[in-house]
Short mmCIF file of C-alpha atoms and ligand atoms in Angstrom, two decimals:
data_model
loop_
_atom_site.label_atom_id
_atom_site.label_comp_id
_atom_site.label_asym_id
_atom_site.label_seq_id
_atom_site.Cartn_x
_atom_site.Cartn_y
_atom_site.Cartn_z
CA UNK A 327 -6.63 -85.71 11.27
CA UNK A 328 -4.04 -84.11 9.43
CA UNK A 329 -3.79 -80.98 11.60
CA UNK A 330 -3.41 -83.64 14.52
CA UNK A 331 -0.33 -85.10 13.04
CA UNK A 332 1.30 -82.07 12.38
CA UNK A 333 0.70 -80.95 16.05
CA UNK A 334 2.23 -84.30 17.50
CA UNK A 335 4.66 -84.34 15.50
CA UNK A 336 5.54 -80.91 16.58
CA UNK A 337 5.44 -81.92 20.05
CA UNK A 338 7.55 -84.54 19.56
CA UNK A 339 10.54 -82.07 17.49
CA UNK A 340 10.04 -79.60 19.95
CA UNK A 341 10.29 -82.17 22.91
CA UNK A 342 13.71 -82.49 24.86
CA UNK A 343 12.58 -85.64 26.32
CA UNK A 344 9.46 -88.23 25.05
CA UNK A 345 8.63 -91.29 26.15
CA UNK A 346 5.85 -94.17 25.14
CA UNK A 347 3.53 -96.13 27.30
CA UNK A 348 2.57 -99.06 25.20
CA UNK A 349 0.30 -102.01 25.35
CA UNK A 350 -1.30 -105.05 23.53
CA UNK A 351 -2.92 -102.64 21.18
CA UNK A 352 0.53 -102.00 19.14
CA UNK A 353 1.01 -105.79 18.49
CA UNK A 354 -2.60 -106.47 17.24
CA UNK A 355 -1.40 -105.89 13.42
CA UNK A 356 1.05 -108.51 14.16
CA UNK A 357 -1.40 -110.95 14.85
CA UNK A 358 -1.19 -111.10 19.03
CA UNK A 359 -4.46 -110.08 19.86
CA UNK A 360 -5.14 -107.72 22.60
CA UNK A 361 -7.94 -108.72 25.82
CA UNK A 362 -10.93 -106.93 23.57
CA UNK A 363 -10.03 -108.84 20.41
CA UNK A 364 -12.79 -110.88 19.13
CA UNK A 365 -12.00 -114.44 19.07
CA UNK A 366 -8.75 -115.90 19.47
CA UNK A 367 -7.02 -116.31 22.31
CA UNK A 368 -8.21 -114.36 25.12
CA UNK A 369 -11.87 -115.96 24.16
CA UNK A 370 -10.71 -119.44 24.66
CA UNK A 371 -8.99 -118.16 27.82
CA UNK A 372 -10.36 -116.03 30.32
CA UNK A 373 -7.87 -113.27 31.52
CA UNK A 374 -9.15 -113.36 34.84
CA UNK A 375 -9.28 -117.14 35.19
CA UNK A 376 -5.50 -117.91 33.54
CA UNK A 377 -3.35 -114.76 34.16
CA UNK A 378 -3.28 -114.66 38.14
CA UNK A 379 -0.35 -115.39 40.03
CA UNK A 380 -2.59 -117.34 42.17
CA UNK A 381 -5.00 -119.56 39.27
CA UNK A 382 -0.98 -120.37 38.23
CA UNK A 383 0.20 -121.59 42.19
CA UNK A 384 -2.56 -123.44 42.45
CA UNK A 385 -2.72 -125.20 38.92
CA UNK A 386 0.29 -124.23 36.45
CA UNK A 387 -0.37 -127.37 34.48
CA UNK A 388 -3.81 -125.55 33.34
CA UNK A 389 -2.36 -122.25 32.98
CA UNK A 390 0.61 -123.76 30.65
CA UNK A 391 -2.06 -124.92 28.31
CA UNK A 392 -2.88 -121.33 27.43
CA UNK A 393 1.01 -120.11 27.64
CA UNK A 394 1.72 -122.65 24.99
CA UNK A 395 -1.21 -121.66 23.19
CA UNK A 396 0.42 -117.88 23.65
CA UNK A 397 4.21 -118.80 22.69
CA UNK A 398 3.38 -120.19 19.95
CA UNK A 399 1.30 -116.73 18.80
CA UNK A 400 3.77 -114.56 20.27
CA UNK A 401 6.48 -117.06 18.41
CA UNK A 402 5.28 -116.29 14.65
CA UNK A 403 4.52 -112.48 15.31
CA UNK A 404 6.67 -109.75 13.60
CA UNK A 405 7.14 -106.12 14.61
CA UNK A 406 4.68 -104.33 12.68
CA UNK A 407 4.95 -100.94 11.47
CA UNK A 408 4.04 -99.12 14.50
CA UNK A 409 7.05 -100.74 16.05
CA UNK A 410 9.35 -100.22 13.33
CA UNK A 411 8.30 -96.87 12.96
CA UNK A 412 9.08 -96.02 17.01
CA UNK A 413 12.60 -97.66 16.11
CA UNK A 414 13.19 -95.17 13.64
CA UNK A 415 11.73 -91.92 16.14
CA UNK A 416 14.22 -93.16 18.63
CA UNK A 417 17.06 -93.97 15.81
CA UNK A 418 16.13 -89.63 14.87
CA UNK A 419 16.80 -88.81 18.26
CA UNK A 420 13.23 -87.90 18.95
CA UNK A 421 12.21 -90.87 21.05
CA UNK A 422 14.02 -91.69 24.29
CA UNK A 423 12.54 -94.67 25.71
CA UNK A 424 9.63 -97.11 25.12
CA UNK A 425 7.74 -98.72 28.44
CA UNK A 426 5.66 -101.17 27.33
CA UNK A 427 3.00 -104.04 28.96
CA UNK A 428 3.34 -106.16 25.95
CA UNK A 429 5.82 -109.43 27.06
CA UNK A 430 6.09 -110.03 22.80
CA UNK A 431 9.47 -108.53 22.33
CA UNK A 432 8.25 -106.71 19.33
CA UNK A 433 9.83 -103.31 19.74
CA UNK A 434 13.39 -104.92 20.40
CA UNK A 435 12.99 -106.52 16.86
CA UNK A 436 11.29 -103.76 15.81
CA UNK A 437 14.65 -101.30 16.23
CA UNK A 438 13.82 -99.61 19.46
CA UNK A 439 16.85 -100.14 22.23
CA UNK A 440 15.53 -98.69 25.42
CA UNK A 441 13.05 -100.55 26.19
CA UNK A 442 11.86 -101.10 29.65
CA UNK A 443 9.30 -103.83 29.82
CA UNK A 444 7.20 -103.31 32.91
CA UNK A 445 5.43 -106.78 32.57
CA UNK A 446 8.19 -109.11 32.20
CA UNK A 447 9.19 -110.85 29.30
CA UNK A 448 8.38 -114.40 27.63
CA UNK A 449 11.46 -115.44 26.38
CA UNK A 450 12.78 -116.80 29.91
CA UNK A 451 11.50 -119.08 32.38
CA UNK A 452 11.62 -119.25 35.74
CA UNK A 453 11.37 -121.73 39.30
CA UNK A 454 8.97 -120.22 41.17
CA UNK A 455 10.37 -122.67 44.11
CA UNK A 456 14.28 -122.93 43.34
CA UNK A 457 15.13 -119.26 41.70
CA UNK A 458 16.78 -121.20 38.31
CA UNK A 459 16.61 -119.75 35.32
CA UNK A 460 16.21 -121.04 31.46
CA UNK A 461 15.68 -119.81 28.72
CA UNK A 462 12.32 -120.60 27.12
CA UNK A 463 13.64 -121.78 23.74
CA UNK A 464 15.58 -124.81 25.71
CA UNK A 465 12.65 -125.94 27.37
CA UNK A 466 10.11 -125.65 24.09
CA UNK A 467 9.90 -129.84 24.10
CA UNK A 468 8.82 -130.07 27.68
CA UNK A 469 5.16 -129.67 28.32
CA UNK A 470 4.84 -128.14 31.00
CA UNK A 471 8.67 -127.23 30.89
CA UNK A 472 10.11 -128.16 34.58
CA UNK A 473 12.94 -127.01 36.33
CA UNK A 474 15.74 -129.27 36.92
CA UNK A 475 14.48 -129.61 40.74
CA UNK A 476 11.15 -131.00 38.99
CA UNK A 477 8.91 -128.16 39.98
CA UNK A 478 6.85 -126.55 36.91
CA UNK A 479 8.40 -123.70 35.40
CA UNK A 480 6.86 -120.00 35.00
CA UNK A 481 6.99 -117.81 32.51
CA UNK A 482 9.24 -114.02 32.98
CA UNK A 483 6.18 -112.47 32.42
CA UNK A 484 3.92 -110.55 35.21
CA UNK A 485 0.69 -112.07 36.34
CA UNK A 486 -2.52 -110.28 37.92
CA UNK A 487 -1.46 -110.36 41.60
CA UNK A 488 2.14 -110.11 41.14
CA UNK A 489 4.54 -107.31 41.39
CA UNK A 490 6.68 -105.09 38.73
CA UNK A 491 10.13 -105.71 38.71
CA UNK A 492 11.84 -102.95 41.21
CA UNK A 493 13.87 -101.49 38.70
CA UNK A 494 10.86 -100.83 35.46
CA UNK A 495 8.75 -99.08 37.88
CA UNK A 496 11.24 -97.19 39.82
CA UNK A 497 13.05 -96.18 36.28
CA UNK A 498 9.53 -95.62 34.67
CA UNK A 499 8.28 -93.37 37.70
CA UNK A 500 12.04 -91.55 37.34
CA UNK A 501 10.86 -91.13 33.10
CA UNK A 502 7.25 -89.96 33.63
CA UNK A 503 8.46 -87.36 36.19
CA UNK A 504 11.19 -85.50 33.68
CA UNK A 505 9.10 -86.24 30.07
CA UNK A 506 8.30 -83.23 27.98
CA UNK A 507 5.79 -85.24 25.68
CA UNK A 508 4.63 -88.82 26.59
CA UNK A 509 3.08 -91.19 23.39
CA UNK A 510 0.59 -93.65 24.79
CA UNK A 511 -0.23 -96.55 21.99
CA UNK A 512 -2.55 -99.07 22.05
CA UNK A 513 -3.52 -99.04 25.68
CA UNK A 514 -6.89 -99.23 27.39
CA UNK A 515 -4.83 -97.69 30.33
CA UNK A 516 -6.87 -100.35 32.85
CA UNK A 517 -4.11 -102.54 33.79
CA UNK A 518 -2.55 -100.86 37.34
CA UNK A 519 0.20 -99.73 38.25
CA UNK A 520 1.08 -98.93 34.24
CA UNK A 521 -1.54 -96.97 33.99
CA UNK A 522 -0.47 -94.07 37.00
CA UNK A 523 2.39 -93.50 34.26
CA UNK A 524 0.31 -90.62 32.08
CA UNK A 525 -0.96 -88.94 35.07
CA UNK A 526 2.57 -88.98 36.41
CA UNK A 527 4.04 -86.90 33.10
CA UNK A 528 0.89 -84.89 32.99
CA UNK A 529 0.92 -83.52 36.63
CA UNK A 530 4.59 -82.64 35.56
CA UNK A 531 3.97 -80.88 32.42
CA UNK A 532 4.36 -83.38 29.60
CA UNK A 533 2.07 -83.15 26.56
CA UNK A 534 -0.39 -86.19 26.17
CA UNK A 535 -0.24 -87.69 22.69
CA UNK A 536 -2.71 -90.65 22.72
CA UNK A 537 -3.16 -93.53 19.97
CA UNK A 538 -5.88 -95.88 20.12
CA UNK A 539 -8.69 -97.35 17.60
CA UNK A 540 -10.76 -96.25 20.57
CA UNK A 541 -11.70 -93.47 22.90
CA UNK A 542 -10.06 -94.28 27.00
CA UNK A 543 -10.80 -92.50 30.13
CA UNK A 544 -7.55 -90.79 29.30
CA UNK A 545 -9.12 -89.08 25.76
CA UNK A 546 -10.63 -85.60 26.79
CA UNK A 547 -9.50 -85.87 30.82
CA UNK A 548 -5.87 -86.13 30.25
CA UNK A 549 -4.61 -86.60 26.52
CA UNK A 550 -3.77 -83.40 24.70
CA UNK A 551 -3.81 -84.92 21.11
CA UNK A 552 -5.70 -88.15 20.34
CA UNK A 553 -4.94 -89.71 17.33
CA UNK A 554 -7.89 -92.50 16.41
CA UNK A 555 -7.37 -95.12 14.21
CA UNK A 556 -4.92 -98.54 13.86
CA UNK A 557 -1.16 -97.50 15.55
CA UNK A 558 0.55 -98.92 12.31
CA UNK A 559 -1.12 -96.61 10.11
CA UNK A 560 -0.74 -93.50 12.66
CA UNK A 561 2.45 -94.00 13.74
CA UNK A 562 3.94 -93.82 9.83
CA UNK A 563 2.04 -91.08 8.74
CA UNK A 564 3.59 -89.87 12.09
CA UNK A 565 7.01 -90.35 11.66
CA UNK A 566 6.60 -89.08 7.89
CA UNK A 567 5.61 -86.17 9.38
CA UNK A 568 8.50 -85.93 11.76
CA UNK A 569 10.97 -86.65 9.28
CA UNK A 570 9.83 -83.87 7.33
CA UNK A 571 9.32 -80.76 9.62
CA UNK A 572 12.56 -81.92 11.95
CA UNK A 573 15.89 -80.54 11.24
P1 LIG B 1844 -5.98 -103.95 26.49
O1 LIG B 1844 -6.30 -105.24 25.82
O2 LIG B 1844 -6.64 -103.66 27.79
O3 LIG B 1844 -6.29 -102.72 25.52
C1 LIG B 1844 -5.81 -102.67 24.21
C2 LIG B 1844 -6.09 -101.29 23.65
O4 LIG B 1844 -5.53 -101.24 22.35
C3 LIG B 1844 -7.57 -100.94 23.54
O5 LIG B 1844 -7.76 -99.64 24.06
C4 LIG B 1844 -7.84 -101.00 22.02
O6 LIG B 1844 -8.81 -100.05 21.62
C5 LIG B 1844 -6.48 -100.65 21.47
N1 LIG B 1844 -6.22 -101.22 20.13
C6 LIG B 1844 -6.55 -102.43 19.63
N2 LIG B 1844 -6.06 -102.60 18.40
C7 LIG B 1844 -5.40 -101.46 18.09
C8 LIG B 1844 -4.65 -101.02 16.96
N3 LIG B 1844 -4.48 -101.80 15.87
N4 LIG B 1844 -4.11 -99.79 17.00
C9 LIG B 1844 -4.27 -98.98 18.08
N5 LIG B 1844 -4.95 -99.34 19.17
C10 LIG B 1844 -5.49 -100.57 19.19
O7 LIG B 1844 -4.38 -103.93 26.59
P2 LIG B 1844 -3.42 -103.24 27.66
O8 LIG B 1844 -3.90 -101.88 27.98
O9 LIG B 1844 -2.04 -103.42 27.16
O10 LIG B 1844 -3.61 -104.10 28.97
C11 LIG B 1844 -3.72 -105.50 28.94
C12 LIG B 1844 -2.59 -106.29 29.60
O11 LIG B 1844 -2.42 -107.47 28.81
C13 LIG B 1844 -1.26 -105.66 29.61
O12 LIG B 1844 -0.80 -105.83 30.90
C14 LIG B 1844 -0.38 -106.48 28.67
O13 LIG B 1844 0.80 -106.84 29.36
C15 LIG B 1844 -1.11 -107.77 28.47
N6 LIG B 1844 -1.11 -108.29 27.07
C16 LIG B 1844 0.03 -108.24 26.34
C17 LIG B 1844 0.03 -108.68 25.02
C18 LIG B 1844 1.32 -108.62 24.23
O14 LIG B 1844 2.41 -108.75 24.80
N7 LIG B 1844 1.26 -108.38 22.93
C19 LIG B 1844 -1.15 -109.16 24.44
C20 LIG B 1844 -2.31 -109.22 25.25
C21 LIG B 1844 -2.27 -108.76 26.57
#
């Protein structure tokens, strides 16, 4: 493992422009679990049944019992030290933007300023029927929080059947296309169209650094360097590493 680090993190000093793809994986030390996670969650409430744009037209009263359930996870989670750590490559100059899944906030508070969050975020609302806007910390009383037209409110976040905001993907696409070195943390890479983003750098060159408890379909077709084990642990030993070989 230790040769490993000191090739990403050469990689990464050598790089003249590296990005992250990031997903629920990062946030699992702070206590959000990701789809796989055993209990929790995602076991009480079946991706496929709650997270569709469609199970949420046709019943948001249901679906808000699991986004309350979520808020109030995503609510009392802190940026662990993968996050912070990816603050600090950025804050070095040696990481220029994050694009993440995760709708937690976490690398905001974690340090890291570009940020493009291809799913959406949780901290506004939204009338699916009107266009209004709140934010979701004035509507925490109401359950299900309604718009001021009465219609149920939805979360800023992306659903299963929905589409990524114009301006993520196109920017993300724009990203992948110019990256010299592309991290990709804590993602089973299954989730389309995030997951086009690796082949995208590869096909133009960038070198694959991949974090992940697990092996993907991306380790041995398309990552360069895979790094196994928990991304808080990695990522410090990572940035230690950085800090001492950079200039
Ligand atoms: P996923 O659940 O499909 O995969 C998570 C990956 O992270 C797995 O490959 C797993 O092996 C890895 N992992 C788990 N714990 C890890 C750790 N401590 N360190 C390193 N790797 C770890 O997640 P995904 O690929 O992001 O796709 C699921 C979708 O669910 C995304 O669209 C995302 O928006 C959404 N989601 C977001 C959150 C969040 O905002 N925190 C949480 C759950 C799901």
């Amino acid at each position: 493992m230790g040769k490993l680090i000191e090739q990403a993190a050469d990689i990464i000093i050598n790089s003249k422009s590296t990005i992250a793809l990031t997903g629920a994986g990062i946030s699992v030390e702070s206590g959000i679990p990701d789809f796989r996670s055993a209990g929790g969650l995602w076991e009480k409430f079946d991706p496929a049944e709650y997270a569709s744009i469609s199970a949420f037209r046709s019943d948001p009263e249901k679906i808000w019992e699991m986004l309350r359930e979520m808020d109030s996870v995503v609510r009392g989670a802190r940026p662990n030290s993968a996050h912070i750590g990816m603050g600090e490559l950025e804050k070095m100059g040696y990481l220029h933007y994050v694009i993440t899944q995760n709708i937690d906030n976490l690398h905001q508070e974690g340090g890291t300023k570009n940020v493009i969050e291809y799913h959406g975020n949780s901290s506004t609302l939204s009338c699916l029927w009107c266009g209004k806007s709140y934010q979701a910390e004035e509507k925490r009383g109401e359950h299900p929080p309604r718009c001021e037209c009465q219609k149920i409110l939805k979360p800023d976040v992306i659903f299963f059947g929905e589409a990524i905001p114009q301006e993520a993907m196109s920017r993300s696409f724009q990203l992948a296309s110019s990256a010299h070195a592309l991290m990709v943390v804590g993602t089973s890479a299954a989730v389309s169209p995030a997951n086009t983003i690796p082949g995208i750098a590869k096909q133009n060159g960038a070198k694959v650094i991949e974090i992940n408890k697990e092996i993907t379909h991306l380790t041995g077709t398309l990552t360069d360097i895979f790094l196994q084990g928990s991304a808080g642990e990695i990522i410090s030993v990572l940035v230690d590493a950085v800090k001492r070989k950079g200039k």
